[in-house]
Tab-separated table of C-alpha atoms and ligand atoms in Angstrom:
chain	number	residue	atom	x	y	z
A	1	MET	CA	-16.504	82.338	-21.161
A	2	THR	CA	-15.250	79.354	-23.152
A	3	LEU	CA	-13.608	79.784	-26.544
A	4	HIS	CA	-16.575	78.150	-28.138
A	5	ASN	CA	-19.130	80.496	-26.443
A	6	SER	CA	-17.191	83.523	-27.371
A	7	ILE	CA	-17.101	82.672	-31.004
A	8	ILE	CA	-20.853	81.885	-31.008
A	9	ARG	CA	-21.554	85.250	-29.387
A	10	GLN	CA	-19.617	87.182	-31.974
A	11	SER	CA	-21.201	85.536	-34.972
A	12	ASN	CA	-24.030	83.329	-35.912
A	13	PRO	CA	-22.759	81.309	-39.010
A	14	HIS	CA	-26.215	79.895	-39.753
A	15	LEU	CA	-27.840	83.205	-40.533
A	16	PRO	CA	-28.012	83.531	-44.281
A	17	PHE	CA	-26.851	86.801	-45.918
A	18	GLY	CA	-30.299	88.044	-46.883
A	19	ASP	CA	-31.679	87.222	-43.418
A	20	ARG	CA	-29.043	88.844	-41.409
A	21	GLN	CA	-30.514	90.554	-38.366
A	22	ASP	CA	-27.526	92.335	-37.154
A	23	GLY	CA	-26.729	94.310	-40.210
A	24	THR	CA	-23.374	92.578	-40.711
A	25	TYR	CA	-22.003	89.922	-42.939
A	26	TYR	CA	-19.535	88.836	-40.270
A	27	GLY	CA	-19.515	85.061	-39.663
A	28	LYS	CA	-22.092	84.221	-42.247
A	29	ASN	CA	-21.977	81.123	-44.553
A	30	ILE	CA	-22.215	81.308	-48.256
A	31	LEU	CA	-24.031	78.149	-49.155
A	32	SER	CA	-26.531	79.063	-51.924
A	33	VAL	CA	-27.428	82.066	-54.052
A	34	LYS	CA	-30.939	81.905	-52.426
A	35	GLN	CA	-29.355	83.800	-49.511
A	36	PHE	CA	-28.966	87.050	-51.458
A	37	ASN	CA	-31.162	89.971	-52.137
A	38	ARG	CA	-30.386	92.902	-54.455
A	39	ALA	CA	-29.193	95.092	-51.612
A	40	ASP	CA	-26.695	92.411	-50.696
A	41	LEU	CA	-25.462	92.263	-54.304
A	42	THR	CA	-24.994	96.006	-54.554
A	43	PHE	CA	-22.990	96.081	-51.416
A	44	ILE	CA	-20.805	92.967	-52.335
A	45	PHE	CA	-20.107	94.516	-55.778
A	46	GLU	CA	-19.259	97.950	-54.220
A	47	VAL	CA	-16.693	96.171	-52.053
A	48	ALA	CA	-15.451	94.202	-55.071
A	49	HIS	CA	-14.869	97.448	-56.871
A	50	GLU	CA	-12.826	98.759	-53.928
A	51	MET	CA	-10.853	95.526	-53.974
A	52	GLU	CA	-10.112	95.953	-57.732
A	53	GLU	CA	-8.954	99.576	-57.121
A	54	MET	CA	-6.662	98.405	-54.236
A	55	VAL	CA	-5.167	95.551	-56.235
A	56	ARG	CA	-4.423	98.074	-59.035
A	57	ARG	CA	-2.978	100.655	-56.714
A	58	VAL	CA	-1.008	98.600	-54.194
A	59	GLY	CA	-1.366	94.864	-55.192
A	60	THR	CA	-1.453	93.391	-51.698
A	61	PHE	CA	-2.658	94.962	-48.450
A	62	ASP	CA	-3.153	93.852	-44.889
A	63	LEU	CA	-6.895	93.872	-44.392
A	64	LEU	CA	-6.976	90.162	-43.442
A	65	LYS	CA	-3.568	89.952	-41.880
A	66	GLY	CA	-3.425	87.253	-39.384
A	67	LYS	CA	-6.470	85.426	-40.830
A	68	ILE	CA	-6.261	81.951	-42.220
A	69	LEU	CA	-8.415	80.345	-44.918
A	70	THR	CA	-8.696	76.636	-45.538
A	71	ASN	CA	-9.262	75.565	-49.143
A	72	LEU	CA	-10.766	72.069	-48.862
A	73	PHE	CA	-11.253	70.572	-52.299
A	74	TYR	CA	-12.625	67.010	-52.747
A	75	GLU	CA	-12.980	67.737	-56.518
A	76	PRO	CA	-10.425	69.132	-59.062
A	77	SER	CA	-10.107	72.947	-59.409
A	78	THR	CA	-7.883	75.427	-61.042
A	79	ARG	CA	-9.679	78.792	-60.957
A	80	THR	CA	-11.821	78.563	-57.807
A	81	SER	CA	-9.095	77.254	-55.534
A	82	SER	CA	-6.378	79.528	-56.873
A	83	SER	CA	-8.583	82.602	-56.969
A	84	PHE	CA	-9.532	82.020	-53.309
A	85	THR	CA	-5.764	81.567	-52.444
A	86	ALA	CA	-4.932	84.774	-54.404
A	87	ALA	CA	-7.865	86.628	-52.807
A	88	MET	CA	-6.637	85.700	-49.336
A	89	GLU	CA	-3.046	86.466	-50.027
A	90	ARG	CA	-3.840	89.893	-51.702
A	91	LEU	CA	-5.655	90.699	-48.400
A	92	GLY	CA	-2.507	89.791	-46.408
A	93	GLY	CA	-3.996	86.485	-45.030
A	94	SER	CA	-2.707	82.937	-45.421
A	95	VAL	CA	-3.991	79.649	-46.746
A	96	ILE	CA	-4.069	76.055	-45.707
A	97	PRO	CA	-4.292	74.365	-49.172
A	98	ILE	CA	-6.007	70.951	-49.240
A	99	ASN	CA	-6.284	70.554	-52.887
A	100	ASP	CA	-6.064	66.722	-53.011
A	101	VAL	CA	-7.913	65.004	-50.208
A	102	ARG	CA	-6.212	61.787	-51.129
A	103	TYR	CA	-3.194	62.989	-49.133
A	104	SER	CA	-5.321	64.123	-46.113
A	105	SER	CA	-7.042	61.975	-43.451
A	106	VAL	CA	-10.094	61.805	-45.749
A	107	SER	CA	-8.230	58.845	-47.456
A	108	LYS	CA	-8.182	57.174	-44.056
A	109	GLY	CA	-11.940	57.357	-43.835
A	110	GLU	CA	-12.480	60.538	-41.884
A	111	SER	CA	-16.043	61.973	-42.080
A	112	LEU	CA	-16.788	65.366	-43.426
A	113	PRO	CA	-18.012	66.698	-40.106
A	114	ASP	CA	-14.759	65.530	-38.424
A	115	THR	CA	-12.637	67.064	-41.180
A	116	ILE	CA	-14.433	70.340	-40.747
A	117	ARG	CA	-14.161	70.245	-36.943
A	118	THR	CA	-10.410	69.788	-37.383
A	119	LEU	CA	-9.747	72.418	-39.957
A	120	GLU	CA	-11.760	75.126	-38.129
A	121	CYS	CA	-9.304	74.812	-35.253
A	122	TYR	CA	-6.614	76.108	-37.568
A	123	SER	CA	-8.456	78.562	-39.718
A	124	ASP	CA	-11.008	81.437	-39.696
A	125	VAL	CA	-12.998	80.401	-42.902
A	126	ILE	CA	-13.323	77.190	-44.881
A	127	VAL	CA	-13.943	77.016	-48.596
A	128	ILE	CA	-15.198	73.625	-49.632
A	129	ARG	CA	-15.775	71.843	-52.907
A	130	HIS	CA	-17.317	68.374	-52.675
A	131	PRO	CA	-18.986	65.896	-55.099
A	132	GLU	CA	-22.268	65.577	-53.079
A	133	THR	CA	-25.134	68.078	-53.317
A	134	GLY	CA	-25.727	69.470	-49.829
A	135	SER	CA	-22.195	68.880	-48.470
A	136	ALA	CA	-21.474	72.539	-47.871
A	137	ALA	CA	-24.684	72.810	-45.907
A	138	LEU	CA	-23.670	69.674	-43.967
A	139	ALA	CA	-20.182	71.198	-43.289
A	140	ALA	CA	-21.926	74.389	-42.044
A	141	LYS	CA	-24.015	72.410	-39.666
A	142	TYR	CA	-20.934	71.274	-37.835
A	143	ALA	CA	-18.791	74.347	-38.200
A	144	ARG	CA	-18.430	77.415	-35.920
A	145	LYS	CA	-16.542	79.251	-38.678
A	146	PRO	CA	-18.025	80.476	-41.902
A	147	ILE	CA	-18.295	77.862	-44.731
A	148	ILE	CA	-18.142	78.993	-48.349
A	149	ASN	CA	-19.586	76.575	-50.954
A	150	ALA	CA	-17.247	76.345	-53.854
A	151	GLY	CA	-19.416	73.733	-55.645
A	152	ASP	CA	-21.381	71.023	-54.112
A	153	GLY	CA	-21.698	68.176	-56.758
A	154	THR	CA	-24.399	69.253	-59.237
A	155	GLY	CA	-26.083	71.480	-56.698
A	156	GLU	CA	-24.788	75.034	-56.546
A	157	HIS	CA	-21.689	77.232	-57.005
A	158	PRO	CA	-22.777	80.500	-55.414
A	159	THR	CA	-19.525	82.440	-55.528
A	160	GLN	CA	-19.235	81.641	-59.312
A	161	ALA	CA	-22.760	83.017	-59.774
A	162	LEU	CA	-21.797	86.186	-57.960
A	163	LEU	CA	-18.755	86.675	-60.165
A	164	ASP	CA	-20.851	85.881	-63.232
A	165	LEU	CA	-23.257	88.595	-62.334
A	166	PHE	CA	-20.465	91.043	-61.514
A	167	THR	CA	-19.002	90.275	-64.953
A	168	ILE	CA	-22.324	90.971	-66.701
A	169	LEU	CA	-22.587	94.334	-64.848
A	170	GLU	CA	-18.969	95.296	-65.538
A	171	GLU	CA	-19.275	94.375	-69.153
A	172	LEU	CA	-22.772	95.531	-70.067
A	173	GLY	CA	-23.423	98.028	-67.359
A	174	HIS	CA	-26.907	96.623	-66.451
A	175	VAL	CA	-28.840	93.315	-65.939
A	176	ASP	CA	-32.467	94.359	-66.123
A	177	GLY	CA	-33.851	93.853	-69.654
A	178	LEU	CA	-31.206	91.391	-70.817
A	179	THR	CA	-31.778	88.074	-72.584
A	180	ILE	CA	-29.374	85.484	-71.245
A	181	THR	CA	-28.945	82.154	-72.937
A	182	MET	CA	-27.375	79.296	-71.108
A	183	LEU	CA	-25.902	76.549	-73.301
A	184	GLY	CA	-24.545	73.191	-72.837
A	185	ASP	CA	-24.896	70.780	-69.863
A	186	LEU	CA	-27.605	72.462	-67.889
A	187	LYS	CA	-28.393	69.180	-66.120
A	188	TYR	CA	-25.180	68.704	-64.253
A	189	GLY	CA	-23.690	72.174	-64.473
A	190	ARG	CA	-23.906	73.690	-61.018
A	191	THR	CA	-22.794	77.126	-62.203
A	192	VAL	CA	-26.030	77.526	-64.315
A	193	HIS	CA	-28.172	76.292	-61.420
A	194	SER	CA	-26.869	79.042	-59.252
A	195	LEU	CA	-26.801	81.773	-61.980
A	196	ALA	CA	-30.452	81.119	-63.086
A	197	ARG	CA	-31.617	81.452	-59.458
A	198	LEU	CA	-29.541	84.545	-58.870
A	199	LEU	CA	-30.865	86.258	-61.976
A	200	THR	CA	-34.399	86.016	-60.726
A	201	LEU	CA	-33.566	89.066	-58.660
A	202	TYR	CA	-33.579	90.992	-61.964
A	203	ASN	CA	-35.986	91.394	-64.827
A	204	VAL	CA	-34.411	89.091	-67.403
A	205	ARG	CA	-35.372	86.586	-70.042
A	206	LEU	CA	-33.704	83.175	-69.887
A	207	ASN	CA	-33.187	80.737	-72.657
A	208	TYR	CA	-31.946	77.223	-71.951
A	209	VAL	CA	-30.276	75.484	-74.829
A	210	SER	CA	-29.030	71.893	-74.237
A	211	PRO	CA	-28.968	68.432	-75.799
A	212	GLU	CA	-32.352	66.809	-74.921
A	213	ILE	CA	-30.729	64.501	-72.279
A	214	LEU	CA	-29.073	67.538	-70.405
A	215	PRO	CA	-31.916	69.922	-69.516
A	216	MET	CA	-32.138	72.484	-66.788
A	217	PRO	CA	-33.539	70.527	-63.736
A	218	ALA	CA	-37.303	71.002	-63.190
A	219	GLU	CA	-36.623	72.173	-59.761
A	220	VAL	CA	-34.695	75.205	-60.924
A	221	ILE	CA	-37.245	75.941	-63.755
A	222	GLU	CA	-40.014	75.883	-61.128
A	223	GLU	CA	-38.129	78.179	-58.762
A	224	VAL	CA	-37.425	80.620	-61.615
A	225	ASN	CA	-40.990	80.441	-62.813
A	226	ALA	CA	-42.231	81.313	-59.353
A	227	LYS	CA	-40.410	84.675	-59.689
A	228	ASN	CA	-42.223	85.348	-63.050
A	229	ILE	CA	-39.152	85.188	-65.233
A	230	SER	CA	-39.723	84.208	-68.824
A	231	GLN	CA	-37.836	80.914	-69.757
A	232	THR	CA	-37.493	79.245	-73.081
A	233	VAL	CA	-36.286	75.700	-73.447
A	234	THR	CA	-34.874	74.613	-76.791
A	235	THR	CA	-32.183	72.410	-78.390
A	236	ASP	CA	-31.665	74.890	-81.192
A	237	LEU	CA	-29.161	77.582	-80.529
A	238	ALA	CA	-29.662	79.283	-83.900
A	239	LYS	CA	-33.240	80.040	-82.812
A	240	VAL	CA	-32.213	82.237	-79.882
A	241	LEU	CA	-28.730	83.410	-80.654
A	242	PRO	CA	-29.686	86.641	-82.531
A	243	GLU	CA	-31.621	87.946	-79.532
A	244	THR	CA	-28.970	86.893	-76.936
A	245	ASP	CA	-27.237	89.659	-74.870
A	246	VAL	CA	-25.268	87.138	-72.643
A	247	LEU	CA	-24.362	83.649	-74.048
A	248	TYR	CA	-23.209	81.608	-71.026
A	249	VAL	CA	-21.494	78.446	-72.321
A	250	THR	CA	-20.774	75.471	-70.212
A	251	ARG	CA	-18.798	72.295	-70.559
A	252	VAL	CA	-20.514	68.885	-70.747
A	253	GLN	CA	-19.623	67.431	-67.298
A	254	LYS	CA	-17.920	64.284	-68.160
A	255	GLU	CA	-17.371	63.178	-64.567
A	256	ARG	CA	-21.133	63.200	-63.814
A	257	PHE	CA	-21.984	60.584	-66.528
A	258	GLU	CA	-22.592	56.925	-65.501
A	259	ASP	CA	-22.204	55.726	-69.108
A	260	PRO	CA	-19.219	57.121	-70.932
A	261	GLU	CA	-20.760	56.316	-74.279
A	262	VAL	CA	-23.633	58.673	-73.557
A	263	TYR	CA	-21.055	61.472	-72.778
A	264	GLU	CA	-19.284	60.705	-76.112
A	265	LYS	CA	-22.572	61.137	-77.980
A	266	VAL	CA	-23.387	64.569	-76.559
A	267	LYS	CA	-20.029	66.096	-75.865
A	268	GLY	CA	-19.672	67.954	-79.088
A	269	SER	CA	-23.270	69.063	-79.438
A	270	TYR	CA	-22.473	72.832	-79.634
A	271	VAL	CA	-19.311	74.635	-80.600
A	272	ILE	CA	-19.023	78.459	-80.653
A	273	THR	CA	-17.087	79.610	-83.732
A	274	PRO	CA	-16.413	82.934	-85.243
A	275	GLU	CA	-18.582	82.018	-88.172
A	276	LEU	CA	-21.624	81.095	-85.899
A	277	MET	CA	-21.192	84.301	-83.909
A	278	THR	CA	-21.679	86.367	-87.054
A	279	ARG	CA	-25.362	85.771	-86.252
A	280	ALA	CA	-25.204	87.292	-82.763
A	281	LYS	CA	-25.376	90.954	-81.735
A	282	ASP	CA	-22.260	93.079	-81.842
A	283	ASP	CA	-22.700	94.307	-78.227
A	284	MET	CA	-23.331	90.916	-76.649
A	285	ILE	CA	-20.871	88.900	-74.592
A	286	VAL	CA	-19.875	85.292	-74.404
A	287	MET	CA	-19.120	83.875	-70.921
A	288	HIS	CA	-17.871	80.458	-69.673
A	289	PRO	CA	-17.021	79.378	-66.048
A	290	LEU	CA	-14.170	77.367	-67.584
A	291	PRO	CA	-12.600	74.988	-68.109
A	292	ARG	CA	-13.597	74.653	-71.740
A	293	VAL	CA	-13.147	71.356	-73.535
A	294	GLY	CA	-13.962	72.265	-77.114
A	295	GLU	CA	-17.263	74.114	-76.798
A	296	ILE	CA	-15.702	77.392	-77.708
A	297	SER	CA	-13.183	77.404	-80.482
A	298	MET	CA	-9.947	79.198	-79.775
A	299	GLU	CA	-10.396	81.260	-82.917
A	300	PHE	CA	-13.169	83.134	-81.123
A	301	ASP	CA	-10.835	84.135	-78.237
A	302	SER	CA	-9.675	87.451	-80.011
A	303	ASP	CA	-13.289	88.549	-80.554
A	304	PRO	CA	-14.017	91.541	-78.169
A	305	ARG	CA	-17.307	89.762	-77.240
A	306	ALA	CA	-15.333	86.838	-75.630
A	307	ALA	CA	-15.544	87.884	-71.954
A	308	TYR	CA	-14.475	84.461	-70.403
A	309	PHE	CA	-10.944	85.502	-69.579
A	310	ARG	CA	-11.946	88.813	-68.199
A	311	GLN	CA	-14.602	86.908	-66.094
A	312	MET	CA	-11.838	85.051	-64.260
A	313	GLU	CA	-10.189	88.293	-63.126
A	314	TYR	CA	-13.554	89.762	-61.870
A	315	GLY	CA	-13.816	86.576	-59.809
A	316	LEU	CA	-10.652	87.538	-57.852
A	317	TYR	CA	-12.278	90.849	-56.762
A	318	VAL	CA	-15.622	89.264	-55.828
A	319	ARG	CA	-13.909	86.610	-53.763
A	320	MET	CA	-11.723	89.156	-51.990
A	321	ALA	CA	-14.939	91.056	-51.192
A	322	LEU	CA	-16.700	87.907	-49.843
A	323	LEU	CA	-13.767	86.989	-47.710
A	324	ALA	CA	-13.497	90.449	-46.187
A	325	LEU	CA	-17.266	90.520	-45.550
A	326	VAL	CA	-17.528	87.172	-43.760
A	327	LEU	CA	-14.404	87.899	-41.736
A	328	GLY	CA	-15.880	91.284	-40.632
A	329	LYS	CA	-13.351	93.604	-42.297
A	330	ALA	CA	-15.243	95.281	-45.096
B	401	NCD	C1	-17.030	75.072	-62.875
B	401	NCD	C2	-17.308	74.148	-61.711
B	401	NCD	O1	-16.401	73.611	-61.069
B	401	NCD	O2	-18.508	73.953	-61.502
B	401	NCD	N1	-15.681	75.524	-62.841
B	401	NCD	C3	-15.349	76.655	-62.121
B	401	NCD	O3	-15.514	76.679	-60.888
B	401	NCD	N2	-14.907	77.715	-62.765
B	401	NCD	C4	-17.420	74.577	-64.233
B	401	NCD	C5	-16.981	73.223	-64.756
B	401	NCD	O4	-16.219	72.527	-64.025
B	401	NCD	O5	-17.344	72.955	-65.780
């Protein structure tokens, strides 16, 4: 049997999580949150809890010893790339870091399929962030190894949505019945595109608050609507803040604007301050995928409702769980 055939026999990377027929997560891609059902989430979060426990107890352990991850980032990243690196290293594996494609053969004009076909010779899983929507799916088409979408342009950011959901569960104990308000750049923000879709697996109410020119895309609204989830669209945060259980704040995505003047006009539309938050519930939380660029004032950081730094730590455990699952070790 050739090397190629033996890998194909062991895994079918094109089977989505939710459609897996072999009862295993081994070899699967993570491209979109649409792949997941509630049973998947329960299982992933159980494994994430085990990871948290292990990190607390022993720090690093050898579950993925000998496995190699490639981090292929065509866009800037601090949290996603370093948390995947930390996740892999906590599990005893190692990482090929390509955090600036300018210094790789991409700058010589190499195509994405060729770059993927190269890197999969040297690694067992590839995490990719790329400015074009659909790029992770394209990479998966050419890859024999699992591809994890770490953000495809304005499309999706599924691992962020998984860690966001894990954060809500850890902080508030449940998701059903919550009112979740997404605030900021809902047009270009891929994290909210993924999170809104993922939340349709629960019984929630969604509020979308954005400047008029940065609304949640119609495509996402239609998909959420098809799952009978109540959605409210407004530009007025004050209207929905008192009923909000989770305020999910996002940055206005400067790099997606064609006209910098338009960005300048909308960038400061909403700022979360301690004074504003006196109008919110005591037992709600404020989340943000980060980086923030002024939309949450630093004076709010010491408020117990500020969950955005804790959210980053939860992300490590969720990404450890995902790596262990797709590499067949959980
Ligand atoms: C987000 C992203 O890259 O989409 N960051 C992240 O992964 N934590 C959000 C953003 O850049 O605004």
